[in-house]
Amino acid sequence: GTMSAAGMMGLGGAIGHYIGHRVEPTSLPQTVAAFHSLVGIAASAAAVGDYINTPSAKDLDAVHLASIYLATVIGSVTTTGSLVAFAKLDGRMSSAPFQHPARDQINMGLGAATVGAGAVVMGTPELGTGIAALGGALTTSGILGWHMTASIGGADMPVVITVLNSYSGWALCAEGFMLDMPILTTVGALIGCSGAALTKIMCDAMNRDILSVILGGFGTKATGGGEAMQFEGEATQTSIEETIKLLTEAESIIIVPGYGLAVAKGQYPLKDMVETLTEEGNKKVRFGIHPVAGRMPGQLNVLLAEAGVPYDIVEELEEINDDFDATDVALVIGANDTVNSAAEDDPNSQIAGMPVLRVWKAKNVIVMKRSMAAGYAGVDNPVFLKDNTDMLLGDAKATCEKLASGVKEFYGK
């Protein structure tokens, strides 16, 4: 038994190693979501297997039965929820929320059916009835996981990933009770609690209520009931040459990266440009990172670290947000919702009250984007129309490469 288990672990480890090495940093969110589904499958399969292999359900005490039921249900929700999150993040499903008019009623019905099946399992019936009830709970909770995650919009996916992370921990925790293995319970509780803590941090960063995210609600806790403001004005475009002139004349620069930088893989030329500006031009260059920048927590920190950007110039929103007033140039690369002033100015905006990086307070703002389209939350950004903002449209990597070589040229490198 031990040999075959070790063999399976080795095989799983080899597959994981192979997948891990092939994944691009931009695909990390969907990979994490897909891996969470495996935890769910393992939890549900082990729980159902444990129940089926019991000579008689009457031999099981209440704690054992409850942990079998919880591992099955949490595992099932985690599996289907993670697969939907994977499909949305990978573009295989629309990132728009699935809005069924009877959404809440469907959720309540599935929840009630899952609880009802649990009550049957806990009543220690004959094994056949127990297996049918457990199978019912597995099915209804799986549909519930699918429906709840499908009802959540793409902009909330970072929170969904942390919630699923937490779920996978609680499923593991139940496994520990079921198999009487304290180490599983301890590890599960660690994952569950850290996932829950991370979820809280993410929700605070978006001014969202965790329940409204999970139940597929829109807007923030502060969103009013009226129409969102319409912003009038024309966005002005700038050129590579103008931007290089601004950067080389500036004393202090804050760069705000977003998911667009990750997609374009522009972190390497960006790092070259920053290095030239700091070493040759003695500029004060820093990065401002929003807690929900990218599609999962810490995605941009990882991206910048991978390119070799020094940790001490990468700062969080709380540390850097008051410094924009004294900054000559704010360079926004592929970020949109996280620098949207509507969050502060428009009480009816979908992102009202969400903490944002106040790039518009800098003397000059350059926004690098592929196109003028709205961000992932689908909210227009008035910052683009402000007098001190210029748009530099194009692929982030190509633009960063041109800026890096232009800055080097300026300093005769």
Short mmCIF file of C-alpha atoms in Angstrom, two decimals, residues 19-402:
data_model
loop_
_atom_site.label_atom_id
_atom_site.label_comp_id
_atom_site.label_asym_id
_atom_site.label_seq_id
_atom_site.Cartn_x
_atom_site.Cartn_y
_atom_site.Cartn_z
CA ILE A 19 2.49 22.08 -15.50
CA GLY A 20 4.10 24.57 -13.09
CA HIS A 21 7.09 25.08 -15.38
CA ARG A 22 4.94 25.60 -18.47
CA VAL A 23 2.61 28.20 -16.94
CA GLU A 24 3.17 31.85 -17.87
CA PRO A 25 2.97 34.36 -14.95
CA THR A 26 -0.15 35.83 -16.61
CA SER A 27 -1.86 32.44 -16.44
CA LEU A 28 -1.18 31.94 -12.73
CA PRO A 29 -4.71 32.94 -11.59
CA GLN A 30 -6.48 30.32 -13.71
CA THR A 31 -3.85 27.70 -12.84
CA VAL A 32 -4.39 28.31 -9.13
CA ALA A 33 -8.16 28.03 -9.68
CA ALA A 34 -7.74 24.76 -11.60
CA PHE A 35 -5.50 23.29 -8.87
CA HIS A 36 -8.09 24.18 -6.21
CA SER A 37 -10.57 21.97 -8.07
CA LEU A 38 -8.21 19.00 -7.56
CA VAL A 39 -8.29 19.56 -3.79
CA GLY A 40 -12.08 19.51 -3.95
CA ILE A 41 -12.19 16.31 -6.01
CA ALA A 42 -9.77 14.61 -3.59
CA ALA A 43 -11.82 15.68 -0.54
CA SER A 44 -15.17 14.54 -1.97
CA ALA A 45 -13.77 11.27 -3.35
CA ALA A 46 -12.06 10.38 -0.06
CA ALA A 47 -15.20 11.18 1.95
CA VAL A 48 -17.56 9.19 -0.26
CA GLY A 49 -15.04 6.31 -0.36
CA ASP A 50 -14.75 6.31 3.42
CA TYR A 51 -18.53 6.10 3.77
CA ILE A 52 -18.96 3.33 1.17
CA ASN A 53 -16.23 1.21 2.83
CA THR A 54 -17.93 1.30 6.24
CA PRO A 55 -19.52 -2.10 7.10
CA SER A 56 -22.43 -0.29 8.74
CA ALA A 57 -23.22 3.43 9.04
CA LYS A 58 -24.43 2.74 12.58
CA ASP A 59 -20.78 2.12 13.60
CA LEU A 60 -19.90 5.74 12.80
CA ASP A 61 -20.19 8.38 15.51
CA ALA A 62 -21.71 11.83 14.87
CA VAL A 63 -18.32 13.57 14.44
CA HIS A 64 -17.23 11.03 11.81
CA LEU A 65 -20.53 11.30 9.94
CA ALA A 66 -20.50 15.11 10.06
CA SER A 67 -16.93 15.24 8.73
CA ILE A 68 -17.79 12.85 5.87
CA TYR A 69 -20.77 15.05 4.96
CA LEU A 70 -18.83 18.33 5.24
CA ALA A 71 -15.82 17.05 3.28
CA THR A 72 -18.17 15.85 0.52
CA VAL A 73 -20.14 19.10 0.31
CA ILE A 74 -17.26 21.58 0.68
CA GLY A 75 -15.17 19.51 -1.73
CA SER A 76 -17.96 19.52 -4.31
CA VAL A 77 -18.56 23.30 -4.05
CA THR A 78 -14.81 23.89 -4.32
CA THR A 79 -14.50 21.66 -7.40
CA THR A 80 -17.28 23.18 -9.49
CA GLY A 81 -16.63 26.74 -8.27
CA SER A 82 -12.93 26.42 -9.13
CA LEU A 83 -13.66 25.04 -12.60
CA VAL A 84 -15.98 27.98 -13.35
CA ALA A 85 -13.38 30.45 -12.01
CA PHE A 86 -10.78 28.77 -14.23
CA ALA A 87 -13.06 29.00 -17.29
CA LYS A 88 -13.81 32.70 -16.65
CA LEU A 89 -10.19 33.65 -16.06
CA ASP A 90 -9.01 31.65 -19.06
CA GLY A 91 -11.57 33.25 -21.36
CA ARG A 92 -13.42 29.97 -21.96
CA MET A 93 -16.53 31.45 -20.36
CA SER A 94 -17.79 35.04 -20.49
CA SER A 95 -16.48 37.07 -17.56
CA ALA A 96 -19.90 38.75 -17.28
CA PRO A 97 -22.01 37.47 -14.38
CA PHE A 98 -24.68 34.86 -15.19
CA GLN A 99 -27.82 36.71 -14.11
CA HIS A 100 -30.80 34.41 -13.69
CA PRO A 101 -33.88 36.33 -12.48
CA ALA A 102 -34.47 33.66 -9.80
CA ARG A 103 -30.79 33.54 -8.80
CA ASP A 104 -31.31 33.83 -5.03
CA GLN A 105 -34.21 31.37 -5.01
CA ILE A 106 -32.12 28.81 -6.93
CA ASN A 107 -29.29 29.22 -4.41
CA MET A 108 -31.67 28.84 -1.46
CA GLY A 109 -33.33 25.77 -2.98
CA LEU A 110 -30.00 24.06 -3.66
CA GLY A 111 -28.76 25.01 -0.18
CA ALA A 112 -31.89 23.60 1.46
CA ALA A 113 -31.62 20.35 -0.55
CA THR A 114 -27.96 20.00 0.47
CA VAL A 115 -28.80 20.53 4.17
CA GLY A 116 -31.77 18.13 3.91
CA ALA A 117 -29.56 15.40 2.45
CA GLY A 118 -27.11 16.07 5.29
CA ALA A 119 -29.84 15.49 7.85
CA VAL A 120 -30.60 12.10 6.24
CA VAL A 121 -26.90 11.13 6.34
CA MET A 122 -26.66 12.16 10.00
CA GLY A 123 -29.69 9.99 10.83
CA THR A 124 -27.50 6.86 10.20
CA PRO A 125 -29.91 5.16 7.74
CA GLU A 126 -29.22 1.91 5.90
CA LEU A 127 -26.05 2.14 3.81
CA GLY A 128 -27.96 2.31 0.48
CA THR A 129 -30.11 5.22 1.67
CA GLY A 130 -27.05 6.92 3.19
CA ILE A 131 -25.08 6.63 -0.06
CA ALA A 132 -28.04 8.03 -2.03
CA ALA A 133 -28.35 10.98 0.39
CA LEU A 134 -24.59 11.63 0.27
CA GLY A 135 -24.70 11.45 -3.54
CA GLY A 136 -27.61 13.91 -3.49
CA ALA A 137 -25.67 16.33 -1.27
CA LEU A 138 -22.65 15.97 -3.57
CA THR A 139 -24.76 16.82 -6.63
CA THR A 140 -26.75 19.75 -5.19
CA SER A 141 -23.68 21.34 -3.59
CA GLY A 142 -21.79 20.92 -6.88
CA ILE A 143 -24.55 22.71 -8.81
CA LEU A 144 -24.63 25.39 -6.08
CA GLY A 145 -20.86 25.94 -6.44
CA TRP A 146 -21.22 26.21 -10.22
CA HIS A 147 -24.19 28.59 -10.08
CA MET A 148 -22.78 30.87 -7.38
CA THR A 149 -19.41 31.28 -9.12
CA ALA A 150 -21.02 31.76 -12.55
CA SER A 151 -23.13 34.58 -11.04
CA ILE A 152 -19.99 36.50 -10.01
CA GLY A 153 -18.54 39.07 -12.42
CA GLY A 154 -14.97 38.94 -13.71
CA ALA A 155 -13.81 41.94 -11.69
CA ASP A 156 -14.45 40.01 -8.47
CA MET A 157 -12.40 36.98 -9.52
CA PRO A 158 -9.43 37.86 -7.23
CA VAL A 159 -11.80 37.51 -4.26
CA VAL A 160 -13.28 34.29 -5.65
CA ILE A 161 -9.81 32.72 -5.82
CA THR A 162 -9.11 33.53 -2.16
CA VAL A 163 -12.56 32.23 -1.12
CA LEU A 164 -11.99 28.95 -2.98
CA ASN A 165 -8.56 28.73 -1.38
CA SER A 166 -10.25 29.01 2.00
CA TYR A 167 -12.90 26.41 1.08
CA SER A 168 -10.22 23.90 0.05
CA GLY A 169 -8.66 24.34 3.49
CA TRP A 170 -11.92 23.63 5.32
CA ALA A 171 -12.51 20.54 3.16
CA LEU A 172 -9.06 19.31 4.22
CA CYS A 173 -9.91 20.11 7.83
CA ALA A 174 -13.02 17.90 7.64
CA GLU A 175 -10.88 15.14 6.08
CA GLY A 176 -8.61 15.30 9.12
CA PHE A 177 -11.52 14.64 11.48
CA MET A 178 -12.83 11.89 9.22
CA LEU A 179 -9.52 10.04 8.96
CA ASP A 180 -8.50 10.93 12.52
CA MET A 181 -5.34 12.65 11.28
CA PRO A 182 -4.51 15.79 13.31
CA ILE A 183 -1.93 16.95 10.75
CA LEU A 184 -4.62 17.20 8.03
CA THR A 185 -6.90 19.13 10.37
CA THR A 186 -4.08 21.52 11.31
CA VAL A 187 -2.95 22.14 7.73
CA GLY A 188 -6.58 22.53 6.60
CA ALA A 189 -7.32 25.06 9.33
CA LEU A 190 -4.16 27.01 8.38
CA ILE A 191 -5.19 27.15 4.70
CA GLY A 192 -8.81 27.91 5.59
CA CYS A 193 -7.95 30.76 7.96
CA SER A 194 -5.27 32.30 5.74
CA GLY A 195 -7.66 32.16 2.76
CA ALA A 196 -10.37 33.83 4.84
CA ALA A 197 -7.94 36.54 6.04
CA LEU A 198 -6.78 37.19 2.48
CA THR A 199 -10.42 37.39 1.35
CA LYS A 200 -11.09 40.05 3.99
CA ILE A 201 -8.05 42.06 2.83
CA MET A 202 -9.23 41.83 -0.80
CA CYS A 203 -12.80 42.86 0.05
CA ASP A 204 -11.54 45.85 2.05
CA ALA A 205 -9.34 46.82 -0.92
CA MET A 206 -12.42 46.89 -3.15
CA ASN A 207 -14.81 48.27 -0.51
CA ARG A 208 -16.94 45.19 -1.14
CA ASP A 209 -19.00 43.11 1.21
CA ILE A 210 -17.93 39.43 1.10
CA LEU A 211 -21.56 38.24 1.08
CA SER A 212 -22.47 40.46 -1.87
CA VAL A 213 -19.44 39.12 -3.79
CA ILE A 214 -20.29 35.47 -3.12
CA LEU A 215 -23.98 36.01 -3.89
CA GLY A 216 -23.11 37.82 -7.13
CA GLY A 217 -24.02 41.34 -6.06
CA PHE A 218 -22.98 44.48 -7.95
CA GLY A 219 -21.27 47.64 -6.84
CA THR A 220 -19.56 48.44 -3.56
CA LYS A 221 -20.93 48.98 -0.06
CA ALA A 222 -21.04 52.71 -0.89
CA THR A 223 -22.70 52.55 -4.34
CA GLY A 224 -25.81 54.74 -4.39
CA GLY A 225 -29.03 53.92 -6.18
CA GLY A 226 -28.84 56.58 -8.89
CA GLU A 227 -27.34 56.70 -12.36
CA ALA A 228 -23.57 56.73 -12.61
CA MET A 229 -22.12 60.05 -13.82
CA GLN A 230 -21.50 60.58 -17.51
CA PHE A 231 -18.09 62.11 -18.11
CA GLU A 232 -17.69 64.61 -20.91
CA GLY A 233 -14.43 65.51 -22.58
CA GLU A 234 -11.76 64.39 -24.96
CA ALA A 235 -8.76 62.25 -24.07
CA THR A 236 -5.50 63.69 -25.41
CA GLN A 237 -2.89 61.37 -26.86
CA THR A 238 0.84 61.72 -26.56
CA SER A 239 3.89 60.22 -28.27
CA ILE A 240 6.89 58.14 -27.20
CA GLU A 241 9.18 61.20 -27.72
CA GLU A 242 7.00 63.44 -25.53
CA THR A 243 6.87 60.77 -22.81
CA ILE A 244 10.66 60.30 -22.84
CA LYS A 245 11.05 64.10 -22.50
CA LEU A 246 8.67 64.13 -19.51
CA LEU A 247 10.43 61.21 -17.82
CA THR A 248 13.93 62.61 -18.28
CA GLU A 249 12.86 66.06 -17.01
CA ALA A 250 11.01 64.70 -13.97
CA GLU A 251 12.54 64.40 -10.51
CA SER A 252 10.05 61.92 -9.04
CA ILE A 253 8.13 59.22 -10.91
CA ILE A 254 5.56 56.71 -9.67
CA ILE A 255 4.70 53.78 -11.93
CA VAL A 256 1.34 52.09 -11.39
CA PRO A 257 1.21 48.70 -13.15
CA GLY A 258 -1.95 46.67 -13.78
CA TYR A 259 -2.99 43.45 -15.46
CA GLY A 260 -2.20 44.96 -18.88
CA LEU A 261 1.51 44.88 -18.02
CA ALA A 262 1.23 41.18 -17.16
CA VAL A 263 -0.57 40.34 -20.40
CA ALA A 264 1.98 42.23 -22.53
CA LYS A 265 4.95 40.80 -20.55
CA GLY A 266 6.39 44.32 -20.48
CA GLN A 267 8.08 44.00 -17.07
CA TYR A 268 11.61 43.40 -18.44
CA PRO A 269 11.97 46.52 -20.64
CA LEU A 270 10.20 48.45 -17.86
CA LYS A 271 12.85 47.33 -15.37
CA ASP A 272 15.59 48.45 -17.82
CA MET A 273 14.00 51.89 -18.13
CA VAL A 274 13.67 52.27 -14.35
CA GLU A 275 17.29 51.21 -13.86
CA THR A 276 18.53 53.82 -16.38
CA LEU A 277 16.38 56.59 -14.84
CA THR A 278 17.55 55.87 -11.29
CA GLU A 279 21.23 55.18 -12.00
CA GLU A 280 21.94 57.64 -14.83
CA GLY A 281 19.34 60.29 -14.13
CA ASN A 282 19.26 60.11 -10.30
CA LYS A 283 15.46 60.07 -10.43
CA LYS A 284 13.29 58.87 -7.58
CA VAL A 285 11.32 56.08 -9.25
CA ARG A 286 8.86 53.89 -7.33
CA PHE A 287 6.06 51.46 -8.08
CA GLY A 288 2.58 51.76 -6.53
CA ILE A 289 0.74 48.45 -6.27
CA HIS A 290 -3.00 48.21 -5.59
CA PRO A 291 -4.04 45.19 -3.44
CA VAL A 292 -6.28 43.88 -6.23
CA ALA A 293 -4.07 44.82 -9.19
CA GLY A 294 -4.01 41.95 -11.67
CA ARG A 295 -6.31 38.95 -11.37
CA MET A 296 -5.08 37.51 -8.06
CA PRO A 297 -3.40 38.81 -4.88
CA GLY A 298 0.29 39.61 -5.33
CA GLN A 299 0.34 38.92 -9.07
CA LEU A 300 2.15 42.16 -9.95
CA ASN A 301 4.59 41.90 -7.05
CA VAL A 302 5.60 38.49 -8.42
CA LEU A 303 5.85 39.88 -11.95
CA LEU A 304 8.14 42.76 -10.94
CA ALA A 305 10.26 40.52 -8.71
CA GLU A 306 10.64 38.11 -11.63
CA ALA A 307 12.06 40.95 -13.75
CA GLY A 308 14.49 41.87 -10.96
CA VAL A 309 12.87 45.14 -9.79
CA PRO A 310 14.27 45.87 -6.28
CA TYR A 311 11.73 45.23 -3.49
CA ASP A 312 12.41 48.53 -1.73
CA ILE A 313 10.96 50.63 -4.59
CA VAL A 314 7.74 48.58 -4.79
CA GLU A 315 5.19 50.10 -2.40
CA GLU A 316 1.62 49.31 -1.42
CA LEU A 317 -1.34 51.68 -1.86
CA GLU A 318 -1.36 52.83 1.81
CA GLU A 319 2.35 53.68 1.75
CA ILE A 320 2.42 55.62 -1.51
CA ASN A 321 -1.02 57.17 -1.98
CA ASP A 322 -0.24 60.46 -0.19
CA ASP A 323 2.90 61.01 -2.31
CA PHE A 324 1.23 61.65 -5.67
CA ASP A 325 0.82 65.38 -4.87
CA ALA A 326 4.61 65.75 -4.83
CA THR A 327 5.18 63.58 -7.92
CA ASP A 328 6.14 64.93 -11.35
CA VAL A 329 5.00 61.97 -13.46
CA ALA A 330 2.59 59.13 -12.72
CA LEU A 331 3.00 56.43 -15.34
CA VAL A 332 0.01 54.07 -15.43
CA ILE A 333 0.66 50.85 -17.34
CA GLY A 334 -2.33 48.64 -18.09
CA ALA A 335 -4.21 49.61 -14.91
CA ASN A 336 -7.69 51.09 -15.05
CA ASP A 337 -10.19 50.41 -12.25
CA THR A 338 -7.48 50.72 -9.58
CA VAL A 339 -6.73 54.33 -10.65
CA ASN A 340 -10.32 55.43 -11.35
CA SER A 341 -11.24 58.71 -9.66
CA ALA A 342 -14.96 57.87 -10.05
CA ALA A 343 -14.47 55.68 -6.95
CA GLU A 344 -14.01 58.90 -4.95
CA ASP A 345 -16.09 61.40 -6.95
CA ASP A 346 -19.20 59.50 -8.02
CA PRO A 347 -21.34 58.01 -5.22
CA ASN A 348 -23.37 56.06 -7.81
CA SER A 349 -20.37 54.44 -9.47
CA GLN A 350 -20.09 50.64 -9.38
CA ILE A 351 -16.73 51.12 -7.68
CA ALA A 352 -17.79 53.92 -5.30
CA GLY A 353 -15.69 54.02 -2.15
CA MET A 354 -13.12 51.52 -3.43
CA PRO A 355 -9.63 52.67 -2.38
CA VAL A 356 -7.79 53.75 -5.54
CA LEU A 357 -4.30 55.06 -6.32
CA ARG A 358 -4.71 58.83 -6.75
CA VAL A 359 -2.55 59.14 -9.86
CA TRP A 360 -4.50 62.22 -11.02
CA LYS A 361 -2.89 64.25 -8.21
CA ALA A 362 0.53 64.02 -9.92
CA LYS A 363 1.70 66.94 -12.06
CA ASN A 364 1.56 64.81 -15.23
CA VAL A 365 -0.19 61.50 -15.81
CA ILE A 366 0.70 59.20 -18.71
CA VAL A 367 -1.69 56.28 -19.19
CA MET A 368 -0.40 53.40 -21.30
CA LYS A 369 -3.22 51.25 -22.65
CA ARG A 370 -3.91 49.06 -25.65
CA SER A 371 -7.11 50.97 -26.42
CA MET A 372 -9.55 53.43 -24.86
CA ALA A 373 -11.82 50.61 -23.62
CA ALA A 374 -13.16 50.51 -20.05
CA GLY A 375 -11.50 48.33 -17.40
CA TYR A 376 -12.47 44.86 -16.20
CA ALA A 377 -15.26 46.26 -14.01
CA GLY A 378 -16.75 47.96 -17.10
CA VAL A 379 -16.68 51.45 -15.57
CA ASP A 380 -15.54 54.52 -17.55
CA ASN A 381 -12.48 56.27 -16.15
CA PRO A 382 -12.68 60.10 -15.92
CA VAL A 383 -8.93 60.29 -15.17
CA PHE A 384 -8.31 59.73 -18.91
CA LEU A 385 -10.15 62.98 -19.68
CA LYS A 386 -8.36 65.20 -17.15
CA ASP A 387 -6.16 68.07 -18.41
CA ASN A 388 -2.97 66.67 -16.86
CA THR A 389 -3.50 63.21 -18.38
CA ASP A 390 -2.20 62.03 -21.75
CA MET A 391 -2.86 58.63 -23.29
CA LEU A 392 -0.03 56.59 -24.81
CA LEU A 393 -1.85 53.87 -26.73
CA GLY A 394 -0.28 50.63 -27.94
CA ASP A 395 1.09 47.30 -26.74
CA ALA A 396 2.68 47.78 -23.30
CA LYS A 397 5.75 45.67 -24.08
CA ALA A 398 6.53 47.40 -27.39
CA THR A 399 5.95 50.82 -25.79
CA CYS A 400 8.13 49.99 -22.75
CA GLU A 401 10.89 48.79 -25.09
CA LYS A 402 10.77 52.06 -27.05
#
